[in-house]
Short mmCIF file of C-alpha atoms and ligand atoms in Angstrom, two decimals:
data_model
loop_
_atom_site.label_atom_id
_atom_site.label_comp_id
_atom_site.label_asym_id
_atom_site.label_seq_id
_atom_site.Cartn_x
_atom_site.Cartn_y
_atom_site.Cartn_z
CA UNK H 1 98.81 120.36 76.91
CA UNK H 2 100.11 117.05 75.87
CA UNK H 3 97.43 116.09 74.04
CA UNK H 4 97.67 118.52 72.01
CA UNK H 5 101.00 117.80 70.82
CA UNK H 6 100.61 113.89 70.44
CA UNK H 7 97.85 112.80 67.47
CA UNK H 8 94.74 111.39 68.59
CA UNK H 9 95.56 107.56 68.51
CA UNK H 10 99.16 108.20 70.28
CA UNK H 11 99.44 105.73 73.40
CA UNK H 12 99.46 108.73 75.86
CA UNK H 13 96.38 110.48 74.84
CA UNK H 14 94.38 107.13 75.18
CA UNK H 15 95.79 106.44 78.48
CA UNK H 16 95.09 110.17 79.17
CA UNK H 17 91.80 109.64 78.57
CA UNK H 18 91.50 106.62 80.56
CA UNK H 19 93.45 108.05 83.42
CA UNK H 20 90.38 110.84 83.26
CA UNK H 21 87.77 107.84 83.59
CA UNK H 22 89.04 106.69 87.01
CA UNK H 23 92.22 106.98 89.49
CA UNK H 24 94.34 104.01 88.33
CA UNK H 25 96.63 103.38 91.49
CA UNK H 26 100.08 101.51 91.78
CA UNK H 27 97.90 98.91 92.73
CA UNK H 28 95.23 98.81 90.37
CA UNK H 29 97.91 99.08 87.66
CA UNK H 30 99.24 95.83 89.05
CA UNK H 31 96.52 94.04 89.49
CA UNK H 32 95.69 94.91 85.47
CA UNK H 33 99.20 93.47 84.46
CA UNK H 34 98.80 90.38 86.67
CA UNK H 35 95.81 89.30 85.16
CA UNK H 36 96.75 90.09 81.55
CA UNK H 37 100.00 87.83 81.92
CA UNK H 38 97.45 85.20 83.77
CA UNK H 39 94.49 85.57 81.22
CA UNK H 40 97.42 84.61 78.32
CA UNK H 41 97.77 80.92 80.20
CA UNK H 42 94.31 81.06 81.98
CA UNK H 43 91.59 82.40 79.27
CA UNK H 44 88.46 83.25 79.97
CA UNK H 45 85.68 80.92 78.38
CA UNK H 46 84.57 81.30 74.73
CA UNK H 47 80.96 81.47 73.92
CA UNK H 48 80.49 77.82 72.90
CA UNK H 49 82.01 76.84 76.05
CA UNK H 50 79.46 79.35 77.92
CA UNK H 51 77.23 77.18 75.94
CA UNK H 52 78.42 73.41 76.73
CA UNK H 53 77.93 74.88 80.31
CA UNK H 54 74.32 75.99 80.20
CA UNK H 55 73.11 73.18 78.35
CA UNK H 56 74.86 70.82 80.72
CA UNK H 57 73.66 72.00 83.78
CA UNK H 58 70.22 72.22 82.13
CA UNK H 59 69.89 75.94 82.71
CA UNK H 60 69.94 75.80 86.44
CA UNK H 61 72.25 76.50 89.61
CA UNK H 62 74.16 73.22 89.68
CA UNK H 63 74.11 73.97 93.75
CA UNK H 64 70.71 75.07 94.57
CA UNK H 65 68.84 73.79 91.42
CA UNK H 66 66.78 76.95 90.49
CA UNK H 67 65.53 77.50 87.38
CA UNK H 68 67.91 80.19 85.05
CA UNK H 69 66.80 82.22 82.34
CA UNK H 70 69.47 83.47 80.26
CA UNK H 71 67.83 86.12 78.26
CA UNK H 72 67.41 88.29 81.40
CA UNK H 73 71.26 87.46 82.17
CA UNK H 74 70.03 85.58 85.52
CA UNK H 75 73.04 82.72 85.58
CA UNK H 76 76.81 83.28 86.02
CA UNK H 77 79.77 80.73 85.14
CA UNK H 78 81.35 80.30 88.80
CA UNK H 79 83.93 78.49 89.57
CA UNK H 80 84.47 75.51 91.51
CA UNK H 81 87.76 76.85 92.98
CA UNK H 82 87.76 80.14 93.51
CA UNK H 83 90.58 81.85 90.96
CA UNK H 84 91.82 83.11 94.61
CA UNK H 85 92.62 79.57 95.61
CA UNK H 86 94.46 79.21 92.10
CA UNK H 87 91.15 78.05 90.48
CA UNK H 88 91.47 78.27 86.90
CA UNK H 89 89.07 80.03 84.02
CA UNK H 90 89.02 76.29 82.32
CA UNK H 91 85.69 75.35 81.63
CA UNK H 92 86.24 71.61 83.92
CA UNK H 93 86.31 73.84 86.47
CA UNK H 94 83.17 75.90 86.22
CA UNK H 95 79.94 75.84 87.20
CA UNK H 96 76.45 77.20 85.96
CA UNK H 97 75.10 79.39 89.24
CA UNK H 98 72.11 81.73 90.73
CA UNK H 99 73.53 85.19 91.56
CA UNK H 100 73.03 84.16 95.30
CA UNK H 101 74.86 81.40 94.97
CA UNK H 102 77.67 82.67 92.65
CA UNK H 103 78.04 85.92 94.71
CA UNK H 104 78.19 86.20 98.56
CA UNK H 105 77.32 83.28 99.51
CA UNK H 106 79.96 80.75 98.10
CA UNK H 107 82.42 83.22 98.76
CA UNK H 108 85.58 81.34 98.76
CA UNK H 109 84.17 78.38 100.14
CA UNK H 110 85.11 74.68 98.93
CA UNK H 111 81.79 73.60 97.14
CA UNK H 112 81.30 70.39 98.02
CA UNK H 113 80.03 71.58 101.64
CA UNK H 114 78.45 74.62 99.87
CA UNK H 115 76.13 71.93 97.52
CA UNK H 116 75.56 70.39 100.52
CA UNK H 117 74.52 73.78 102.60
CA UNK H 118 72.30 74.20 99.32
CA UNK H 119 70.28 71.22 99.11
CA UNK H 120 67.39 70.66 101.46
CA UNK H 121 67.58 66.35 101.14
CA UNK H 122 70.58 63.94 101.02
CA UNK H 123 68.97 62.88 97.41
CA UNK H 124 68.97 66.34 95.92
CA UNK H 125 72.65 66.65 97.42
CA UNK H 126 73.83 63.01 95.85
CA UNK H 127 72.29 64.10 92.70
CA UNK H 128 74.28 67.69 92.32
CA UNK H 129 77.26 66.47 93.28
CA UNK H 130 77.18 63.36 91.19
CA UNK H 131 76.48 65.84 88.37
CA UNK H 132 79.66 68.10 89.18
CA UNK H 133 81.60 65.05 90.24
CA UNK H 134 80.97 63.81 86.59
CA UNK H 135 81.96 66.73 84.58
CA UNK H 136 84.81 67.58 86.33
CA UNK H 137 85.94 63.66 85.67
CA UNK H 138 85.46 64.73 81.63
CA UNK H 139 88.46 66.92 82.07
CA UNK H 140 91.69 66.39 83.51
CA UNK H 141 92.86 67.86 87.12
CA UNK H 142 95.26 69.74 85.40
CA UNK H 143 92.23 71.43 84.11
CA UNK H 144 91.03 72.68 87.48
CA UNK H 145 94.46 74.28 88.91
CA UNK H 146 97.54 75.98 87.33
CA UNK H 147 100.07 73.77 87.70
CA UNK H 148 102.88 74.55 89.98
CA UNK H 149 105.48 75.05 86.99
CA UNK H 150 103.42 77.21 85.53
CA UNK H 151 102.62 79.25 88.21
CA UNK H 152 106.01 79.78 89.23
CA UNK H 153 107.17 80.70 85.65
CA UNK H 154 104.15 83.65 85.96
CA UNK H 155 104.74 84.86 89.24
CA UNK H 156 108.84 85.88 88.29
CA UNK H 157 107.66 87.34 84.71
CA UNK H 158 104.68 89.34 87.23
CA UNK H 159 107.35 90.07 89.59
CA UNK H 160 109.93 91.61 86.86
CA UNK H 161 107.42 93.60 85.38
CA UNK H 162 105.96 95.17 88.85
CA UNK H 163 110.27 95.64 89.30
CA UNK H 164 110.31 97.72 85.84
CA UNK H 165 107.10 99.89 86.72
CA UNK H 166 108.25 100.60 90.04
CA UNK H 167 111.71 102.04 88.80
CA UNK H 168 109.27 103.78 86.33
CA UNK H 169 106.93 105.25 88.74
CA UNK H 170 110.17 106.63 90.84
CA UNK H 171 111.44 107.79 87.71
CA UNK H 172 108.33 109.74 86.55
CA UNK H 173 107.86 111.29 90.57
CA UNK H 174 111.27 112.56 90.66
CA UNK H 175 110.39 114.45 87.05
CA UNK H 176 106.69 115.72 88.98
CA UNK H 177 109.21 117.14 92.13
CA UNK H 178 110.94 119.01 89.42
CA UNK H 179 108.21 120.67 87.51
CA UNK H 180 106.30 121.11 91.01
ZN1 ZN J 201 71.84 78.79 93.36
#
């Protein structure tokens, strides 16, 4: 009924739309603001830099060392700490990796013992991690990790705006209870 009141491109018919695509929850909503306030201060990589990090790990897993092939989408930009340890998207802290590797495995696990669970003799392990160890060095350390300022500055701007859709949400219930 609403969207037939409210022209195409209104707000509320696209999010109508999208609503129809899936069940956004509280939660989901949440976790969609928190990483769009995140992504402004943390982007994701740009092609080039997708680039630097294929050619520099010569198109393999810098952990296991097998061979990638990028046309058939085979490697994936992981991260050497995970984003859930406050990792960040910057490319000193990324990694070229196999799916195995990138997915399940790692998991949140540090990667130094990771390389070494990887790597079947000490030389092949010496070798990878002299390779991370070396372009992480490139970049600063501020480069790996949000800093703590920063952080803090993004996690009262999160927590205002989950305050504002909350009193939003309550407001929008008590208008369903009346029309129910
Ligand atoms: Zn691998």
């Amino acid at each position: 009924m609403i969207g037939q009141l409210l022209a195409p491109w209104s707000p509320f018919v696209c999010l109508k739309r999208n609503i129809k695509l899936g069940k956004p929850t509280s939660s989901q909503a949440k976790s969609t603001i928190k990483s769009s306030l995140l992504l402004i201060v943390d982007p994701e990589l740009r092609d080039e830099e997708k680039d630097r990090v294929w050619s520099y790990f010569g198109s393999a897993c810098g952990y296991c060392g097998r061979k990638l092939n990028r046309a058939a989408r085979e490697g994936h930009v992981d991260h050497l700490i995970p984003v859930s340890l406050g990792g960040r998207n910057h490319i000193g802290n990324r990694v070229l990796a196999c799916a195995a590797c990138n997915g399940n495995e790692k998991r949140d696990l540090p990667w130094e013992p990771f390389l070494k669970s990887k790597c079947t003799t000490p030389d092949a392990f010496a070798a990878r991690r002299a390779r991370i160890d070396a372009w992480k060095a490139h970049f600063g350390t501020d480069d790996l990790q949000l800093p703590p300022d920063v952080l803090a500055v993004l996690e009262a701007a999160t927590a205002r705006v989950f305050a504002a859709y909350d009193a939003a949400v309550e407001e929008v219930r008590a208008l369903k209870n009346k029309m129910d």
